[in-house]
JSON list of C-alpha atoms in Angstrom, two decimals:
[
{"chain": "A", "resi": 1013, "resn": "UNK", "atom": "CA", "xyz": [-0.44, -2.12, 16.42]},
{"chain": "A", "resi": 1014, "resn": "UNK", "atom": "CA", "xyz": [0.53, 0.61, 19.00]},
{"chain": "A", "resi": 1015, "resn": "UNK", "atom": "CA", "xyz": [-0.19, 4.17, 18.05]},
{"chain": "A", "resi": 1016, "resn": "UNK", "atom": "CA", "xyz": [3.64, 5.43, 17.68]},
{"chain": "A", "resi": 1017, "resn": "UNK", "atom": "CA", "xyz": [3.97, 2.85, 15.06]},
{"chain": "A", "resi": 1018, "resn": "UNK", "atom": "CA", "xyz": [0.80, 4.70, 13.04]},
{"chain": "A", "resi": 1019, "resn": "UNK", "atom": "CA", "xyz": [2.14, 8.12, 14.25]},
{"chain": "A", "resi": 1020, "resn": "UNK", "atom": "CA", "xyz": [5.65, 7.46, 12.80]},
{"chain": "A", "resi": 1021, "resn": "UNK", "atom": "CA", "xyz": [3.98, 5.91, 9.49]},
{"chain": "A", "resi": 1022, "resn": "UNK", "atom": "CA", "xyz": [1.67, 9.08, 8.93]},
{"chain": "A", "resi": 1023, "resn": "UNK", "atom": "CA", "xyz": [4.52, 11.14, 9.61]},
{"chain": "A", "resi": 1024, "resn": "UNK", "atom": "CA", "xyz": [6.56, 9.20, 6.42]},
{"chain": "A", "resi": 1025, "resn": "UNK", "atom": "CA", "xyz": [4.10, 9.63, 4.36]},
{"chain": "A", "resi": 1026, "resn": "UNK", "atom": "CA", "xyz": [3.10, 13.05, 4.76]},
{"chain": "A", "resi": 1027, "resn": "UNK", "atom": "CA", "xyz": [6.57, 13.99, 4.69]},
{"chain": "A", "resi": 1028, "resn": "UNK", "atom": "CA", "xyz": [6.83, 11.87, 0.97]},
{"chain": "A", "resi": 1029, "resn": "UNK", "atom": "CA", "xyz": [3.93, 13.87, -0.21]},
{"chain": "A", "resi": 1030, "resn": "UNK", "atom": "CA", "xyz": [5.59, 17.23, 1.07]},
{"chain": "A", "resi": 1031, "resn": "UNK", "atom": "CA", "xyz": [8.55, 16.47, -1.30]},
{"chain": "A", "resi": 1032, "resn": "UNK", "atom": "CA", "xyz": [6.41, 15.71, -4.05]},
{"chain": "A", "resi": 1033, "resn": "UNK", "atom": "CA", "xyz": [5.79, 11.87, -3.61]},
{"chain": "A", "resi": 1034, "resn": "UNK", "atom": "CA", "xyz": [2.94, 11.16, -6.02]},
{"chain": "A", "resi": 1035, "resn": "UNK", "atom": "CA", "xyz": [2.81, 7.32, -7.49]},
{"chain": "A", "resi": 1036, "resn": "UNK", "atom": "CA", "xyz": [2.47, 9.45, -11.57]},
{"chain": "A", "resi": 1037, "resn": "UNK", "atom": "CA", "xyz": [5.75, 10.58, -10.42]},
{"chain": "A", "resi": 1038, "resn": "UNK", "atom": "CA", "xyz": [7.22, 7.57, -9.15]},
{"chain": "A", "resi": 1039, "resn": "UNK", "atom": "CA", "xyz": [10.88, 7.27, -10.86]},
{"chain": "A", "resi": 1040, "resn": "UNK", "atom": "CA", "xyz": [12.03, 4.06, -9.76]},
{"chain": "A", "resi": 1041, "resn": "UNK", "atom": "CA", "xyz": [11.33, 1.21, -12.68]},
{"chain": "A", "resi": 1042, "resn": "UNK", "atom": "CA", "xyz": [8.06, -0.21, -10.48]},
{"chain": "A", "resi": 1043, "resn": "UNK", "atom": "CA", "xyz": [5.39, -2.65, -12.57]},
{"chain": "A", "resi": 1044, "resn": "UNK", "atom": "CA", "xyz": [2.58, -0.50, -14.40]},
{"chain": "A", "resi": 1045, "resn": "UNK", "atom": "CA", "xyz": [-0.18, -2.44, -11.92]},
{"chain": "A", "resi": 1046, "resn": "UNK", "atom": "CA", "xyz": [1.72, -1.32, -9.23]},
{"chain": "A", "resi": 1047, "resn": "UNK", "atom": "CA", "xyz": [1.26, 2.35, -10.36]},
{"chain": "A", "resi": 1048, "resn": "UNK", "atom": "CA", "xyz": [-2.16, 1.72, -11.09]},
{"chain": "A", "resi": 1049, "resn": "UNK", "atom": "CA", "xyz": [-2.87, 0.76, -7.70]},
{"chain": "A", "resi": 1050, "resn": "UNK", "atom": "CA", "xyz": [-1.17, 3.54, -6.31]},
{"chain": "A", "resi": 1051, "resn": "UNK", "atom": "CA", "xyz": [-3.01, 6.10, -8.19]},
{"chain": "A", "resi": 1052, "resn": "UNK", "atom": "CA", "xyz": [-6.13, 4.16, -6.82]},
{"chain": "A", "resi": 1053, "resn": "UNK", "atom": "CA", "xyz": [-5.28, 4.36, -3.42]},
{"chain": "A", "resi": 1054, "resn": "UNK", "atom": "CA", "xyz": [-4.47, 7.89, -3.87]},
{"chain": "A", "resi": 1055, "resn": "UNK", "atom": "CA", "xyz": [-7.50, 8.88, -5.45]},
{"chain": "A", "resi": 1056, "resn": "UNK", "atom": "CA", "xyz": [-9.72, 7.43, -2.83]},
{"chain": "A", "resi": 1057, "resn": "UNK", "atom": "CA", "xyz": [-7.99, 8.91, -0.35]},
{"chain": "A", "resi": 1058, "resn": "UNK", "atom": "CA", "xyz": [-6.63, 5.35, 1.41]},
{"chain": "A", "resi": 1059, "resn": "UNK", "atom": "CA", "xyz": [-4.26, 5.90, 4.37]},
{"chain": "A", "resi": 1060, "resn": "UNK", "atom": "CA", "xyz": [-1.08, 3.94, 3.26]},
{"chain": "A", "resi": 1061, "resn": "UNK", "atom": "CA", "xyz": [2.76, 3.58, 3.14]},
{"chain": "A", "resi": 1062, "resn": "UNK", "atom": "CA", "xyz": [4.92, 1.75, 0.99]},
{"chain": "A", "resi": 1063, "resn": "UNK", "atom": "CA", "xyz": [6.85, -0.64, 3.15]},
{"chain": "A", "resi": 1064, "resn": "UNK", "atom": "CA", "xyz": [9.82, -3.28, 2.56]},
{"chain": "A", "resi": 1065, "resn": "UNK", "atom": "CA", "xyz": [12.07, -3.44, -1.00]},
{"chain": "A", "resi": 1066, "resn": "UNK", "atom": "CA", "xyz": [10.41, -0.43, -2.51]},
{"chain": "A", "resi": 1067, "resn": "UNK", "atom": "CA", "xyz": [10.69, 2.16, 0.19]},
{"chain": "A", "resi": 1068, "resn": "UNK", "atom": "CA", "xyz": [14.05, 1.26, 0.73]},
{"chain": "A", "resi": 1069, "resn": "UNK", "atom": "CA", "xyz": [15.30, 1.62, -2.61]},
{"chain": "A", "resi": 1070, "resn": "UNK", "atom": "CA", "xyz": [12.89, 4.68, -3.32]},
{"chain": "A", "resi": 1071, "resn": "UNK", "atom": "CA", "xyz": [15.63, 6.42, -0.06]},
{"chain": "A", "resi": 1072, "resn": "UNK", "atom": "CA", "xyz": [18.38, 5.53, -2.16]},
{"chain": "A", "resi": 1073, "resn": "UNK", "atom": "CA", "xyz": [19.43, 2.04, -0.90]},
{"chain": "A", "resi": 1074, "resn": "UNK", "atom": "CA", "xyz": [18.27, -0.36, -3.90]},
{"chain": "A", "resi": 1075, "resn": "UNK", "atom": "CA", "xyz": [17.02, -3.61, -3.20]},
{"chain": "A", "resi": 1076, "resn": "UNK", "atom": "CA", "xyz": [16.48, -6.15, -5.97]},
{"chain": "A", "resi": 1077, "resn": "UNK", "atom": "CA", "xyz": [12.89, -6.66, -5.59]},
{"chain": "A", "resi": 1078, "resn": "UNK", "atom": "CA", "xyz": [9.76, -7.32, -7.80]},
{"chain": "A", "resi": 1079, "resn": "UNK", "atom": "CA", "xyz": [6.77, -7.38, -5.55]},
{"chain": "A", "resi": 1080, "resn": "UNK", "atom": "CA", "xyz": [5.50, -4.30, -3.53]},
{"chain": "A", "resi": 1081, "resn": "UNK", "atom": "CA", "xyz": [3.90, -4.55, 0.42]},
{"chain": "A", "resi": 1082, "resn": "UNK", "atom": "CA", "xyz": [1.33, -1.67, 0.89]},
{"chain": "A", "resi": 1083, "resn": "UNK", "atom": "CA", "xyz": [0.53, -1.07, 4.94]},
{"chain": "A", "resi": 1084, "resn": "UNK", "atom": "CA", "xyz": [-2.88, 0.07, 5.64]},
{"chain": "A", "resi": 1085, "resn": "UNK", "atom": "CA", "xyz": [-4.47, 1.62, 8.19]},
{"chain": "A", "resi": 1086, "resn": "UNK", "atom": "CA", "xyz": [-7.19, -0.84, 9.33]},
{"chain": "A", "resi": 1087, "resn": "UNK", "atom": "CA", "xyz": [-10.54, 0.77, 10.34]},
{"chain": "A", "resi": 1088, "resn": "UNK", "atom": "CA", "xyz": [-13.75, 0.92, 9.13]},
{"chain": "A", "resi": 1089, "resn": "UNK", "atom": "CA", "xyz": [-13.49, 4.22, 6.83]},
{"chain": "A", "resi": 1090, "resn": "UNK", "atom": "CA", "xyz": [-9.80, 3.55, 5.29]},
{"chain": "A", "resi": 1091, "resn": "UNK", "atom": "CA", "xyz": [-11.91, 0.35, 4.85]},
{"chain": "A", "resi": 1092, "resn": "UNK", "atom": "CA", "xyz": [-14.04, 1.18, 2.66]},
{"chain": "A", "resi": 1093, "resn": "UNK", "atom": "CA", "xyz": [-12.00, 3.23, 0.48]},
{"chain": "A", "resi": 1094, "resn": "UNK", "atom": "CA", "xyz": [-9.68, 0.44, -0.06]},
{"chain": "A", "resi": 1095, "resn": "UNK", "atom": "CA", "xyz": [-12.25, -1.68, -1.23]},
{"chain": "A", "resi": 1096, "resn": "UNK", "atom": "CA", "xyz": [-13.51, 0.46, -3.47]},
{"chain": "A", "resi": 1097, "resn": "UNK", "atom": "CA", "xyz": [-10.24, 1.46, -4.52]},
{"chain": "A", "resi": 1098, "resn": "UNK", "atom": "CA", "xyz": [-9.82, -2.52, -5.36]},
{"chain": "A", "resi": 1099, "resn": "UNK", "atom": "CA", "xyz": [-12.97, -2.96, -7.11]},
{"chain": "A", "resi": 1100, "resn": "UNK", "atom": "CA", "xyz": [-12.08, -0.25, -9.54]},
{"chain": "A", "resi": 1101, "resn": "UNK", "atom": "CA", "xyz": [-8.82, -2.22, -9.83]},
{"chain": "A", "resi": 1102, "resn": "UNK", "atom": "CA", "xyz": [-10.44, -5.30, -11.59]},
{"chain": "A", "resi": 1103, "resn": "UNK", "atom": "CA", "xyz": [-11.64, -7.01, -8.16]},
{"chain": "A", "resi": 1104, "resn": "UNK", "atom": "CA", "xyz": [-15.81, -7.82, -7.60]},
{"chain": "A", "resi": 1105, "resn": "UNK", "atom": "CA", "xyz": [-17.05, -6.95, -4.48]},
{"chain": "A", "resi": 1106, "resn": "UNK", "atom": "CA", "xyz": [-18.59, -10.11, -3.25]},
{"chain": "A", "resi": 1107, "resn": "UNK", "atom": "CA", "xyz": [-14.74, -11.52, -3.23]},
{"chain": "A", "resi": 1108, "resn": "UNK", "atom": "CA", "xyz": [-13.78, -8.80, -0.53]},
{"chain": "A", "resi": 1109, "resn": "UNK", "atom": "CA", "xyz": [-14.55, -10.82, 2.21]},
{"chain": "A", "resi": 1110, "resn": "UNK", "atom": "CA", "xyz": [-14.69, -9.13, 5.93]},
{"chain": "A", "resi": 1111, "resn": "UNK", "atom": "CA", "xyz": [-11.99, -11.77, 7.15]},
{"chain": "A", "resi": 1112, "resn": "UNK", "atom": "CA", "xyz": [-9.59, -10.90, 4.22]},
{"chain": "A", "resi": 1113, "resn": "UNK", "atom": "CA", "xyz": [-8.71, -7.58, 6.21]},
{"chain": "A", "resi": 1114, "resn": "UNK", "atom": "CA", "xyz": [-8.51, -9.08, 9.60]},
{"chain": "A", "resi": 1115, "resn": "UNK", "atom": "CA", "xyz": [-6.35, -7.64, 11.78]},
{"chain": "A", "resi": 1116, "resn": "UNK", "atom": "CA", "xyz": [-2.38, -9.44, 10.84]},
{"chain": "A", "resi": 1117, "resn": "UNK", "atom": "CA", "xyz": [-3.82, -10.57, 7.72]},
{"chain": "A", "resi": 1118, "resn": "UNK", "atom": "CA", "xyz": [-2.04, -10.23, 4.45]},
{"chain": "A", "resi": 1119, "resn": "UNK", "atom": "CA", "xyz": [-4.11, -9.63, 1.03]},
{"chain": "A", "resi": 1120, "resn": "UNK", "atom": "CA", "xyz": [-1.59, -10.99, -1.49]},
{"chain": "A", "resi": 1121, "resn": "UNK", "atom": "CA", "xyz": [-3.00, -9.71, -4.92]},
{"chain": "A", "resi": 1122, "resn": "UNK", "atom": "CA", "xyz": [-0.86, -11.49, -8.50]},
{"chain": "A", "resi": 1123, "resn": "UNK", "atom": "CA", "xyz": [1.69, -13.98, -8.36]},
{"chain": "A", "resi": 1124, "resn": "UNK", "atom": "CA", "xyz": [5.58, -13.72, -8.02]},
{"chain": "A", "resi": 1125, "resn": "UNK", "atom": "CA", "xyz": [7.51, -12.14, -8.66]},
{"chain": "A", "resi": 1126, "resn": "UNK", "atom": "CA", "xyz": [4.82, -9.16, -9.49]},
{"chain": "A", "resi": 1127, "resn": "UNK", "atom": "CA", "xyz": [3.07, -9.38, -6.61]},
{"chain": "A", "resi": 1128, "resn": "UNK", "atom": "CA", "xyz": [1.12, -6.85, -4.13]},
{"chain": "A", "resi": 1129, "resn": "UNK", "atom": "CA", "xyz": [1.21, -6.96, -0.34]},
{"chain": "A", "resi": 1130, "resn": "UNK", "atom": "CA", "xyz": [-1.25, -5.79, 1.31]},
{"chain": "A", "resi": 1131, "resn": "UNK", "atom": "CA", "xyz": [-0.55, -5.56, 4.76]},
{"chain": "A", "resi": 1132, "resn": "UNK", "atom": "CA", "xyz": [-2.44, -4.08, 7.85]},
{"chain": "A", "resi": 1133, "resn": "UNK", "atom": "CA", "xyz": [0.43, -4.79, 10.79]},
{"chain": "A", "resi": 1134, "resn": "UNK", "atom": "CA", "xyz": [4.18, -4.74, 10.75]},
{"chain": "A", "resi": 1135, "resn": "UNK", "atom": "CA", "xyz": [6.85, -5.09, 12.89]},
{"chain": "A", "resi": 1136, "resn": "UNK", "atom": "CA", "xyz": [8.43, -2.35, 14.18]}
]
């Protein structure tokens, strides 16, 4: 992933948070797991974005979708905290496998239509 890409993404999401982006305050009708999640991710201090249906819809274009795709940034220390951030979310440890986060690897979580996307490269 080239480094604009990241510096674009970072600049979203700090500019979500700026305007009072928090996933509590999340207005749109998104699935309680989904929130959960969020709040996780938040707490642990993961770097992430909301991609695809859901950001486009939370910017006031709605899409009909159900499922929600999370980019990550992949290295070692946003890592970590997503891990633990998913094993307070229900998951054990020992199912985190290294090659589940490899690099263009998606970590589907649920089943559709409710599912989460977690994704650590995009196009763009």
């Amino acid at each position: 992933m080239n480094s604009g890409l990241v510096g674009r993404l970072k600049s979203v999401l700090l500019r979500l948070k700026d305007f009072g982006w928090r996933p509590e305050n999340f207005s749109m009708n998104i699935q309680h797991h989904f929130k959960e999640l969020l709040a996780l991710l938040e707490k642990n201090q993961v770097e992430y974005v909301v991609v695809g249906g859901y950001a486009v819809a939370y910017h006031g274009h709605p899409r009909f979708t159900k499922d929600i795709d999370i980019f990550y940034r992949r290295d070692d220390e946003n890592l970590e905290k997503l891990k633990s951030s998913l094993v307070v979310f229900g998951f054990r440890l020992e199912d985190l496998d290294e090659r589940l986060f490899e690099f263009g690897n998606i970590v589907k979580i649920g089943v559709e239509p409710s599912r989460i996307d977690l994704l650590n490269e995009i196009d763009g």
